[in-house]
Short mmCIF file of C-alpha atoms and ligand atoms in Angstrom, two decimals:
data_model
loop_
_atom_site.label_atom_id
_atom_site.label_comp_id
_atom_site.label_asym_id
_atom_site.label_seq_id
_atom_site.Cartn_x
_atom_site.Cartn_y
_atom_site.Cartn_z
CA MET A 1 80.37 69.52 96.28
CA GLN A 2 80.40 73.27 96.08
CA GLN A 3 83.89 74.67 95.65
CA LYS A 4 85.28 76.56 98.65
CA THR A 5 85.29 80.34 98.18
CA ARG A 6 88.77 81.79 98.01
CA VAL A 7 89.21 85.53 97.63
CA ARG A 8 92.30 87.65 97.73
CA PHE A 9 93.20 91.20 98.53
CA ALA A 10 96.12 92.00 96.26
CA PRO A 11 97.60 95.41 97.00
CA SER A 12 100.79 96.74 95.47
CA PRO A 13 103.13 98.13 98.13
CA THR A 14 103.51 101.52 96.48
CA GLY A 15 102.59 103.73 99.46
CA PRO A 16 99.99 103.88 102.21
CA LEU A 17 96.85 101.91 101.53
CA HIS A 18 94.02 104.22 100.44
CA ILE A 19 90.80 103.92 102.43
CA GLY A 20 89.16 102.66 99.21
CA GLY A 21 91.58 99.75 99.29
CA VAL A 22 90.49 99.00 102.82
CA ARG A 23 86.89 98.94 101.60
CA THR A 24 87.87 96.48 98.85
CA ALA A 25 89.55 94.24 101.42
CA LEU A 26 86.51 94.47 103.69
CA TYR A 27 84.10 93.33 100.94
CA ASN A 28 86.45 90.44 100.15
CA TYR A 29 86.48 89.52 103.82
CA LEU A 30 82.70 89.74 104.19
CA TYR A 31 82.09 87.57 101.18
CA ALA A 32 84.69 85.00 102.22
CA LYS A 33 83.32 84.70 105.74
CA GLN A 34 79.71 84.60 104.59
CA THR A 35 80.47 81.63 102.37
CA GLY A 36 82.83 79.88 104.79
CA GLY A 37 85.76 80.62 102.51
CA ASP A 38 89.32 81.89 102.73
CA PHE A 39 90.56 85.46 102.70
CA ILE A 40 94.07 85.80 101.33
CA LEU A 41 96.60 88.62 101.29
CA ARG A 42 98.87 88.65 98.28
CA ILE A 43 101.49 91.35 97.84
CA GLU A 44 101.80 92.39 94.21
CA ASP A 45 105.29 93.82 94.14
CA THR A 46 106.46 93.09 90.60
CA ASP A 47 106.74 96.75 89.70
CA THR A 48 110.09 97.37 91.37
CA THR A 49 110.16 101.01 90.28
CA ARG A 50 107.11 101.78 92.40
CA PHE A 51 108.08 99.80 95.48
CA VAL A 52 107.96 101.84 98.70
CA PRO A 53 109.66 100.54 101.84
CA GLY A 54 107.30 100.10 104.77
CA ALA A 55 104.18 99.85 102.62
CA GLU A 56 103.72 96.11 103.18
CA GLU A 57 104.12 96.47 106.95
CA TYR A 58 101.59 99.29 106.82
CA ILE A 59 99.09 97.01 105.09
CA GLN A 60 99.56 94.30 107.71
CA GLU A 61 99.23 96.76 110.56
CA THR A 62 96.06 98.19 109.06
CA PHE A 63 94.32 94.83 109.11
CA ASN A 64 95.61 93.99 112.57
CA TRP A 65 94.06 97.21 113.78
CA MET A 66 90.80 96.60 111.91
CA GLY A 67 90.58 93.08 113.31
CA LEU A 68 90.23 91.54 109.84
CA SER A 69 92.55 88.56 109.77
CA PHE A 70 93.81 86.78 106.71
CA ASP A 71 93.69 83.02 106.39
CA GLU A 72 96.83 83.10 104.28
CA SER A 73 99.34 85.92 103.90
CA PRO A 74 103.08 86.60 103.56
CA SER A 75 103.53 86.64 107.33
CA LYS A 76 101.16 83.78 108.09
CA GLY A 77 102.05 81.57 105.15
CA GLY A 78 99.75 78.92 103.72
CA LYS A 79 99.89 76.08 101.27
CA TYR A 80 99.64 78.29 98.18
CA GLY A 81 102.64 80.47 99.07
CA PRO A 82 104.82 82.36 98.74
CA TYR A 83 102.38 85.26 98.91
CA ARG A 84 104.75 87.93 97.73
CA GLN A 85 105.02 88.06 93.95
CA SER A 86 108.68 89.06 94.01
CA GLN A 87 109.32 85.62 95.51
CA ARG A 88 107.49 83.82 92.69
CA LYS A 89 109.66 84.87 89.74
CA GLU A 90 110.40 81.32 88.59
CA ILE A 91 106.72 80.38 88.60
CA TYR A 92 105.81 83.16 86.17
CA LYS A 93 108.70 82.36 83.82
CA LYS A 94 107.24 78.94 83.24
CA TYR A 95 103.94 80.40 82.03
CA VAL A 96 105.64 83.03 79.90
CA GLN A 97 107.46 80.17 78.22
CA GLU A 98 104.25 78.23 77.79
CA LEU A 99 102.50 81.19 76.14
CA LEU A 100 105.46 81.71 73.81
CA GLU A 101 105.52 78.04 72.83
CA LYS A 102 101.79 78.07 72.14
CA GLY A 103 102.20 81.13 69.94
CA ALA A 104 99.87 83.05 72.27
CA ALA A 105 102.61 85.55 73.08
CA TYR A 106 105.70 86.84 71.30
CA ILE A 107 109.03 88.51 72.01
CA ALA A 108 109.43 92.18 71.14
CA PHE A 109 112.76 94.00 70.87
CA ASP A 110 111.52 97.51 70.10
CA THR A 111 113.53 100.12 71.94
CA PRO A 112 111.81 103.03 73.67
CA GLU A 113 112.95 105.21 70.75
CA GLU A 114 111.41 102.87 68.20
CA LEU A 115 108.16 102.84 70.11
CA GLU A 116 108.19 106.61 70.31
CA LYS A 117 108.76 106.81 66.55
CA ALA A 118 105.79 104.52 65.90
CA ARG A 119 103.67 106.72 68.16
CA THR A 120 104.53 109.84 66.24
CA GLU A 121 104.15 108.24 62.81
CA ILE A 122 101.00 106.22 63.30
CA PRO A 123 97.93 108.10 64.56
CA ASN A 124 96.50 106.55 67.76
CA PHE A 125 99.25 103.97 67.73
CA GLN A 126 98.62 100.87 69.78
CA TYR A 127 100.72 97.73 69.67
CA ASP A 128 98.20 95.23 68.29
CA ALA A 129 97.21 93.06 65.33
CA SER A 130 97.18 96.07 63.04
CA THR A 131 100.68 97.28 63.91
CA ARG A 132 102.68 94.36 65.28
CA HIS A 133 103.81 93.37 61.80
CA HIS A 134 105.61 96.67 61.39
CA MET A 135 107.50 96.34 64.64
CA ARG A 136 110.68 94.54 65.67
CA ASN A 137 109.49 91.32 67.23
CA SER A 138 109.64 87.56 66.90
CA LEU A 139 106.71 87.68 64.48
CA THR A 140 108.53 89.91 61.99
CA LEU A 141 112.08 88.67 62.54
CA SER A 142 113.26 85.25 61.40
CA SER A 143 113.73 82.71 64.14
CA GLU A 144 117.50 82.84 63.56
CA GLU A 145 117.48 86.61 64.06
CA THR A 146 115.43 86.27 67.21
CA GLU A 147 117.69 83.54 68.56
CA SER A 148 120.83 85.51 67.88
CA LEU A 149 119.43 88.65 69.51
CA LEU A 150 118.54 86.62 72.57
CA ALA A 151 121.95 84.92 72.56
CA ALA A 152 123.62 88.33 72.39
CA GLY A 153 121.70 89.33 75.52
CA ALA A 154 119.43 91.92 73.87
CA GLN A 155 116.76 93.28 76.20
CA TYR A 156 113.21 92.34 75.28
CA VAL A 157 109.68 92.17 76.49
CA VAL A 158 107.07 89.48 75.96
CA ARG A 159 103.72 90.66 74.67
CA ILE A 160 100.43 88.81 74.75
CA LYS A 161 99.08 88.26 71.25
CA VAL A 162 95.47 89.38 71.25
CA GLU A 163 93.64 88.07 68.19
CA PRO A 164 91.13 90.59 66.85
CA GLY A 165 87.47 89.90 66.26
CA HIS A 166 86.71 87.85 69.34
CA GLU A 167 83.92 88.60 71.75
CA ILE A 168 85.23 88.85 75.31
CA VAL A 169 82.75 88.67 78.15
CA VAL A 170 83.56 89.66 81.72
CA HIS A 171 81.05 88.14 84.12
CA ASP A 172 80.68 90.71 86.83
CA MET A 173 78.53 90.05 89.88
CA ILE A 174 77.71 93.75 90.25
CA ARG A 175 77.60 94.91 86.65
CA GLY A 176 76.33 91.80 84.92
CA ASP A 177 78.01 90.66 81.72
CA VAL A 178 80.31 93.28 80.26
CA SER A 179 81.29 92.36 76.73
CA ILE A 180 83.81 93.93 74.37
CA ASN A 181 85.49 92.99 71.12
CA SER A 182 89.11 91.87 71.39
CA SER A 183 90.00 94.24 68.52
CA VAL A 184 90.09 97.16 70.94
CA LEU A 185 92.71 95.54 73.17
CA ASP A 186 96.43 96.00 72.71
CA ASP A 187 99.21 93.44 72.99
CA LYS A 188 100.14 94.28 76.57
CA VAL A 189 103.60 93.57 77.89
CA ILE A 190 103.43 90.55 80.20
CA TYR A 191 107.13 90.09 80.96
CA LYS A 192 110.31 92.18 80.92
CA SER A 193 113.76 90.68 80.49
CA ALA A 194 115.33 93.71 82.18
CA ASP A 195 114.17 92.67 85.66
CA GLU A 196 113.10 89.11 84.79
CA LEU A 197 109.69 89.95 86.18
CA PRO A 198 106.20 89.59 84.79
CA THR A 199 103.98 92.65 84.69
CA TYR A 200 100.96 93.00 86.93
CA HIS A 201 98.58 91.45 84.40
CA LEU A 202 100.35 88.14 84.04
CA ALA A 203 101.37 87.74 87.66
CA ASN A 204 97.84 88.55 88.76
CA ILE A 205 96.24 85.92 86.50
CA VAL A 206 98.81 83.21 87.20
CA ASP A 207 98.46 83.69 90.92
CA ASP A 208 94.68 83.83 90.90
CA HIS A 209 94.75 80.53 89.03
CA LEU A 210 97.41 78.80 91.13
CA MET A 211 95.93 80.08 94.39
CA GLU A 212 92.53 78.78 93.26
CA ILE A 213 90.87 82.14 93.63
CA THR A 214 87.14 81.84 92.99
CA HIS A 215 86.11 85.51 93.12
CA VAL A 216 88.07 88.58 92.14
CA ILE A 217 86.61 91.49 94.09
CA ARG A 218 88.41 94.74 93.41
CA GLY A 219 88.01 98.42 92.63
CA GLU A 220 86.31 99.72 89.51
CA GLU A 221 89.63 101.10 88.29
CA TRP A 222 90.56 97.53 87.31
CA LEU A 223 87.50 96.99 85.13
CA PRO A 224 89.34 98.16 81.97
CA SER A 225 91.97 95.46 82.58
CA ALA A 226 89.41 92.69 83.00
CA PRO A 227 88.95 91.83 79.27
CA LEU A 228 92.70 91.39 78.93
CA HIS A 229 92.62 89.19 82.00
CA VAL A 230 89.90 87.07 80.44
CA TRP A 231 92.02 86.83 77.30
CA LEU A 232 94.99 85.67 79.38
CA TYR A 233 92.88 82.98 81.05
CA ARG A 234 91.79 81.86 77.64
CA SER A 235 95.34 81.84 76.28
CA LEU A 236 96.53 79.77 79.21
CA GLY A 237 93.68 77.30 78.80
CA TRP A 238 92.21 78.19 82.19
CA GLU A 239 88.82 79.49 81.11
CA GLU A 240 87.01 76.72 82.95
CA THR A 241 88.31 77.82 86.33
CA MET A 242 88.22 81.54 85.69
CA PRO A 243 87.06 83.41 88.83
CA CYS A 244 83.90 85.52 88.93
CA PHE A 245 84.52 89.24 89.00
CA ALA A 246 83.06 92.03 91.09
CA HIS A 247 84.25 95.55 90.35
CA LEU A 248 83.32 97.80 93.25
CA PRO A 249 82.12 101.36 92.72
CA LEU A 250 84.62 104.17 93.01
CA LEU A 251 84.85 106.24 96.17
CA LEU A 252 83.98 109.77 95.13
CA LYS A 253 84.80 113.18 96.55
CA PRO A 254 82.23 114.47 99.06
CA GLU A 255 80.87 116.73 96.30
CA GLY A 256 80.49 113.68 94.07
CA ASN A 257 82.65 114.91 91.20
CA GLY A 258 85.59 112.60 90.72
CA LYS A 259 87.66 110.15 92.65
CA LEU A 260 88.41 110.76 96.31
CA SER A 261 92.04 111.81 96.64
CA LYS A 262 94.48 112.58 99.40
CA ARG A 263 94.11 116.24 98.52
CA ASP A 264 90.37 116.11 99.29
CA GLY A 265 91.25 114.77 102.71
CA ASP A 266 93.73 117.58 103.34
CA ARG A 267 91.29 120.16 102.00
CA LEU A 268 88.33 119.00 104.07
CA GLY A 269 90.20 117.78 107.12
CA PHE A 270 89.63 114.04 107.16
CA PRO A 271 92.00 111.15 106.67
CA VAL A 272 92.03 109.11 103.47
CA PHE A 273 94.39 106.53 104.94
CA PRO A 274 93.62 104.02 107.68
CA LEU A 275 96.77 104.74 109.69
CA LYS A 276 99.17 107.64 109.92
CA TRP A 277 101.82 107.45 107.20
CA LYS A 278 105.19 109.08 106.95
CA ASP A 279 106.44 109.20 103.40
CA PRO A 280 109.91 107.67 103.54
CA SER A 281 111.36 109.94 100.88
CA SER A 282 109.71 113.31 101.52
CA GLY A 283 109.06 112.83 105.23
CA ASP A 284 105.52 114.16 104.68
CA ILE A 285 102.99 112.94 107.21
CA SER A 286 99.45 111.96 106.30
CA SER A 287 96.85 111.48 108.98
CA GLY A 288 95.12 108.16 109.59
CA TYR A 289 91.73 107.09 110.90
CA ARG A 290 93.34 105.32 113.83
CA GLU A 291 95.31 108.36 115.00
CA SER A 292 92.33 110.65 114.39
CA GLY A 293 90.41 108.72 117.01
CA TYR A 294 88.16 106.48 114.95
CA LEU A 295 87.27 103.10 116.42
CA PRO A 296 87.99 100.26 114.00
CA GLU A 297 84.40 98.98 114.31
CA ALA A 298 83.10 102.38 113.23
CA VAL A 299 85.44 102.46 110.24
CA ILE A 300 84.29 98.99 109.20
CA ASN A 301 80.63 99.93 109.49
CA PHE A 302 81.14 103.20 107.65
CA LEU A 303 83.15 101.60 104.82
CA ALA A 304 80.62 98.80 104.41
CA PHE A 305 78.04 101.44 103.51
CA LEU A 306 80.21 103.08 100.86
CA GLY A 307 78.96 101.05 97.91
CA TRP A 308 76.57 98.66 99.60
CA ASN A 309 73.34 99.01 101.56
CA PRO A 310 71.21 96.43 103.34
CA GLY A 311 67.94 97.62 101.81
CA THR A 312 66.54 98.33 105.27
CA GLU A 313 66.69 101.23 107.71
CA GLN A 314 69.34 99.53 109.85
CA GLU A 315 72.64 101.39 109.87
CA ILE A 316 74.56 99.96 112.79
CA PHE A 317 75.99 96.58 111.92
CA SER A 318 78.50 94.53 113.84
CA LEU A 319 81.05 92.67 111.75
CA GLU A 320 79.03 89.48 112.26
CA GLU A 321 75.87 91.19 111.05
CA LEU A 322 77.69 92.57 108.02
CA ILE A 323 78.95 89.10 107.16
CA ALA A 324 75.40 87.82 107.25
CA ALA A 325 73.81 90.73 105.37
CA PHE A 326 76.37 91.47 102.65
CA SER A 327 75.47 90.75 99.03
CA PHE A 328 76.71 91.80 95.61
CA GLU A 329 73.12 92.32 94.46
CA ARG A 330 72.94 95.22 96.89
CA CYS A 331 76.23 96.77 95.77
CA SER A 332 75.83 99.84 93.61
CA LYS A 333 77.34 100.32 90.19
CA SER A 334 77.68 104.06 90.52
CA GLY A 335 80.32 105.73 92.67
CA ALA A 336 79.86 106.13 96.41
CA LYS A 337 80.18 109.66 97.77
CA PHE A 338 82.46 109.98 100.75
CA ASP A 339 80.66 111.59 103.68
CA VAL A 340 82.83 112.83 106.56
CA GLU A 341 79.89 113.74 108.77
CA LYS A 342 78.55 110.23 108.41
CA ALA A 343 81.94 108.81 109.38
CA LYS A 344 81.86 110.93 112.54
CA TRP A 345 78.30 109.87 113.23
CA PHE A 346 79.29 106.22 113.07
CA ASN A 347 82.18 106.87 115.44
CA HIS A 348 79.81 108.58 117.87
CA GLN A 349 77.46 105.61 117.70
CA TYR A 350 80.25 103.19 118.45
CA ILE A 351 81.50 105.31 121.33
CA LEU A 352 78.01 105.21 122.81
CA ARG A 353 77.97 101.44 122.46
CA LEU A 354 81.36 100.92 124.02
CA PRO A 355 81.11 99.66 127.62
CA ASP A 356 81.88 102.60 129.94
CA ASN A 357 84.91 100.94 131.49
CA GLN A 358 86.42 100.43 128.03
CA LEU A 359 85.80 104.03 127.09
CA ALA A 360 87.38 105.03 130.41
CA ALA A 361 90.43 102.91 129.60
CA LEU A 362 90.84 104.81 126.32
CA PHE A 363 90.59 108.10 128.24
CA MET A 364 93.08 107.09 130.96
CA PRO A 365 96.27 107.82 128.96
CA ILE A 366 95.05 111.36 128.27
CA LEU A 367 94.43 111.89 132.00
CA GLU A 368 97.81 110.44 132.88
CA GLU A 369 99.49 112.81 130.50
CA LYS A 370 97.80 115.66 132.33
CA GLU A 371 98.96 114.15 135.61
CA ILE A 372 95.44 113.76 136.89
CA LYS A 373 95.21 111.21 139.71
CA VAL A 374 91.87 109.46 139.59
CA THR A 375 90.51 105.94 139.96
CA PRO A 376 89.28 104.03 136.91
CA GLU A 377 85.88 103.70 138.63
CA LYS A 378 85.47 107.45 138.83
CA VAL A 379 86.57 107.90 135.21
CA THR A 380 84.07 105.24 134.20
CA ARG A 381 81.29 107.18 135.91
CA ILE A 382 82.41 110.44 134.30
CA VAL A 383 82.57 109.06 130.76
CA SER A 384 79.12 107.56 131.20
CA LEU A 385 77.83 111.09 131.87
CA VAL A 386 79.53 112.89 128.98
CA LYS A 387 79.86 110.30 126.22
CA ASP A 388 76.77 111.39 124.34
CA ARG A 389 78.50 114.74 123.71
CA ILE A 390 81.56 113.44 121.85
CA HIS A 391 82.52 111.99 118.47
CA PHE A 392 86.08 111.09 119.46
CA VAL A 393 87.83 109.95 122.63
CA LYS A 394 90.14 112.95 122.43
CA GLU A 395 87.12 115.23 122.94
CA LEU A 396 86.47 113.71 126.36
CA TRP A 397 88.83 116.08 128.12
CA ASP A 398 87.10 119.21 126.84
CA GLN A 399 83.76 117.80 127.88
CA SER A 400 84.80 116.65 131.32
CA ALA A 401 87.75 118.74 132.53
CA TYR A 402 85.59 120.37 135.22
CA PHE A 403 85.22 117.02 136.95
CA PHE A 404 88.97 116.88 137.48
CA VAL A 405 90.02 120.48 138.01
CA ALA A 406 88.30 123.42 139.70
CA PRO A 407 87.65 126.43 137.46
CA GLU A 408 90.57 128.79 137.13
CA ARG A 409 88.49 131.54 135.68
CA TYR A 410 84.80 132.38 135.42
CA ASP A 411 83.07 133.09 132.15
CA GLU A 412 82.37 136.80 131.93
CA LYS A 413 79.09 136.58 130.08
CA THR A 414 77.65 134.05 132.51
CA MET A 415 78.83 136.12 135.47
CA ARG A 416 77.12 139.24 134.16
CA LYS A 417 73.96 137.35 133.41
CA ARG A 418 73.68 135.18 136.51
CA TRP A 419 75.52 136.79 139.42
CA LYS A 420 72.97 139.23 140.78
CA ASN A 421 73.20 141.39 143.88
CA ASP A 422 71.74 138.73 146.10
CA THR A 423 73.60 135.80 144.52
CA THR A 424 76.58 135.87 146.88
CA GLU A 425 74.28 135.56 149.86
CA GLN A 426 72.27 132.83 148.14
CA MET A 427 75.38 130.81 147.32
CA GLN A 428 76.51 131.10 150.92
CA GLN A 429 73.18 129.65 152.02
CA LEU A 430 73.52 126.93 149.40
CA ALA A 431 76.97 126.00 150.66
CA ASP A 432 75.59 125.69 154.18
CA LEU A 433 72.67 123.65 152.93
CA LEU A 434 74.91 121.23 151.05
CA ARG A 435 77.25 120.90 154.04
CA GLY A 436 74.39 119.50 155.99
CA ILE A 437 73.45 116.80 153.47
CA GLU A 438 74.45 113.31 154.55
CA ASP A 439 73.43 111.38 151.46
CA PHE A 440 75.20 113.27 148.69
CA SER A 441 73.61 111.30 145.84
CA ALA A 442 72.41 113.38 142.91
CA GLU A 443 68.75 112.56 143.61
CA ASN A 444 68.90 113.51 147.26
CA GLN A 445 70.80 116.75 146.62
CA GLU A 446 68.39 117.69 143.87
CA HIS A 447 65.40 117.06 146.09
CA ILE A 448 66.78 119.18 148.93
CA VAL A 449 68.09 122.03 146.76
CA MET A 450 64.84 122.25 144.75
CA ASP A 451 62.84 122.53 147.98
CA TRP A 452 65.14 125.25 149.22
CA ILE A 453 64.76 127.23 145.95
CA GLN A 454 61.01 126.93 146.08
CA GLN A 455 60.63 127.83 149.73
CA ASN A 456 62.71 130.94 149.26
CA GLN A 457 61.06 131.72 145.93
CA PHE A 458 64.42 132.11 144.27
CA HIS A 459 64.69 132.38 140.49
CA MET A 460 65.41 128.82 139.43
CA GLY A 461 67.45 129.70 136.34
CA ASN A 462 69.57 132.31 138.03
CA THR A 463 70.24 130.27 141.12
CA MET A 464 71.09 127.06 139.36
CA ASN A 465 73.25 128.80 136.78
CA ALA A 466 75.16 130.75 139.40
CA PHE A 467 75.73 127.42 141.12
CA ARG A 468 76.97 125.96 137.81
CA LEU A 469 79.22 128.95 137.24
CA ALA A 470 80.82 128.38 140.64
CA ILE A 471 81.39 124.69 140.05
CA VAL A 472 82.21 124.57 136.31
CA GLY A 473 83.40 128.13 135.59
CA GLU A 474 80.90 128.61 132.78
CA GLY A 475 77.36 127.81 131.76
CA LYS A 476 78.01 124.35 130.34
CA GLY A 477 78.22 120.75 131.47
CA VAL A 478 76.06 117.79 132.32
CA HIS A 479 73.26 117.70 134.89
CA MET A 480 74.36 119.82 137.86
CA PHE A 481 73.80 117.27 140.59
CA HIS A 482 75.61 114.57 138.67
CA ILE A 483 78.64 116.85 138.68
CA THR A 484 78.46 117.56 142.38
CA GLU A 485 77.82 113.91 143.22
CA VAL A 486 80.97 112.89 141.33
CA ILE A 487 83.28 115.63 142.63
CA GLY A 488 81.88 115.08 146.13
CA LYS A 489 80.70 117.26 148.96
CA ASP A 490 84.03 118.73 150.04
CA GLU A 491 85.08 119.75 146.57
CA THR A 492 81.61 121.17 145.82
CA ILE A 493 81.70 123.36 148.89
CA LYS A 494 85.29 124.37 148.27
CA ARG A 495 84.44 125.53 144.75
CA LEU A 496 81.34 127.37 145.95
CA GLU A 497 83.27 129.22 148.60
CA ARG A 498 86.01 130.14 146.21
CA ALA A 499 83.43 131.62 143.82
CA ILE A 500 81.76 133.49 146.66
CA GLN A 501 85.11 134.95 147.53
CA LEU A 502 86.27 135.83 144.00
CA ILE A 503 83.26 136.62 141.86
CA PRO A 504 81.98 139.75 143.67
CA THR A 505 85.38 141.42 143.26
CA LEU A 506 85.61 140.29 139.64
CA MET A 507 82.17 141.76 139.05
CA GLU A 508 83.12 145.05 140.67
CA ASN A 509 86.14 145.32 138.42
CA LEU A 510 84.03 144.49 135.38
CA ASN A 511 81.52 147.18 136.27
CA LYS A 512 84.27 149.75 136.61
CA LEU A 513 85.38 149.16 133.01
N1 LIG B 601 97.78 94.95 92.52
C1 LIG B 601 96.51 95.47 92.15
C2 LIG B 601 96.22 96.63 93.09
O1 LIG B 601 97.13 97.26 93.51
C3 LIG B 601 95.48 94.37 92.26
C4 LIG B 601 94.26 94.54 91.45
C5 LIG B 601 93.44 93.29 91.56
O2 LIG B 601 92.89 93.07 92.64
O3 LIG B 601 93.41 92.51 90.60
O4 LIG B 601 95.12 96.96 93.43
#
């Protein structure tokens, strides 16, 4: 029987999750769901110096918002828990001990000063097979000396003993086999007595093994660590069950030169974090996709395309379609350029696809804040008319304010261009005409008004734009008769009469200037 896929997203709670991390989680999710597997959240919090309060909650909230749910996580639990590494201290100690007993790792007592000295004395110093015999560790000290140092409570670290001259192959589903010689690796610290915690490398490998992770899908920045990870699997005798790797391409700056950073976001005005984040120490606020008005479905679709493509023209994919279409063969090796305009385009597409009543519900709070009293049905009709003009819900007000409030001023340029000598008289006739219309539907109004323009041989552009100026206050907006249908006959006539009353005087004053 084929083994069940188990993938994990393993962030360290050191601050807000970068949007690249969200992309990593998404690819894990897609692959897990495509293969009927499990998607696990594991919090890698063994580096206590970098721990940031609130970061774990932020991660959880991000995925709640995105609608990507974990099968196992710190809050949900699961049979491989706990899912927070800080709660697994005792588990790691056992494997540190095992590696020491096997002679695959050793204890090192070098102080920071001693390490610094080695760095200054030995060019390109690295703690490895060529230098470890000059350092203060359990390989150079007698076992009595080591024991007595330990008994006296000396601080130490445990280092993995990488034997030189071995070929290490990382099987990567995107990059193929990446092989290096073990001689280039150093004896990385895997455990520190000071906090009784393993380092990232050991905890990561032990947990991937114990949690039966089948595929490690993570950012390219972890590729340099992969050979060491393979070495650790080997040292622990777990090579047989070693997961497959997939190192995802970096997210690059919009210009394509270098990694996308928070500064790029600030510079170019787009968020690089999924949700708003307030730095607990500095109080600095960073914007998030959610607060900037992106729909989670749009973010998912947009992120899916940063490093993967379906090989067809199709761009809009539901989560279900992404699950079906995703493949590592179609992931790119080279970095993916971040494209803000494309992100906005996706959001626009998803706004267009949102049922009108749902879009109206998103608009309602904005209207309430402005103390506009209106039925959801009317708002639904209004958003259906203006939605193709917006990228974000927050732009709805600017595009539709004239439906809710009569113009308070009239655009000068439009007045000068469209309000001719005979316009006041024309608009008076139009008001009378409209007053007599029983069926105030857009089609019927249009039919009657067009006939009237033709019969009187009025200038279509001038007449209709003067009408628009009276109703909207400027030369913009959706189809004229849709506006008047929605605001209704009384309001239409009221606005017309107000314009008839005010605009001639405004024009006179303008001409005097
Ligand atoms: N804790 C690492 C991170 O913050 C995990 C890397 C991995 O997935 O192995 O991304």
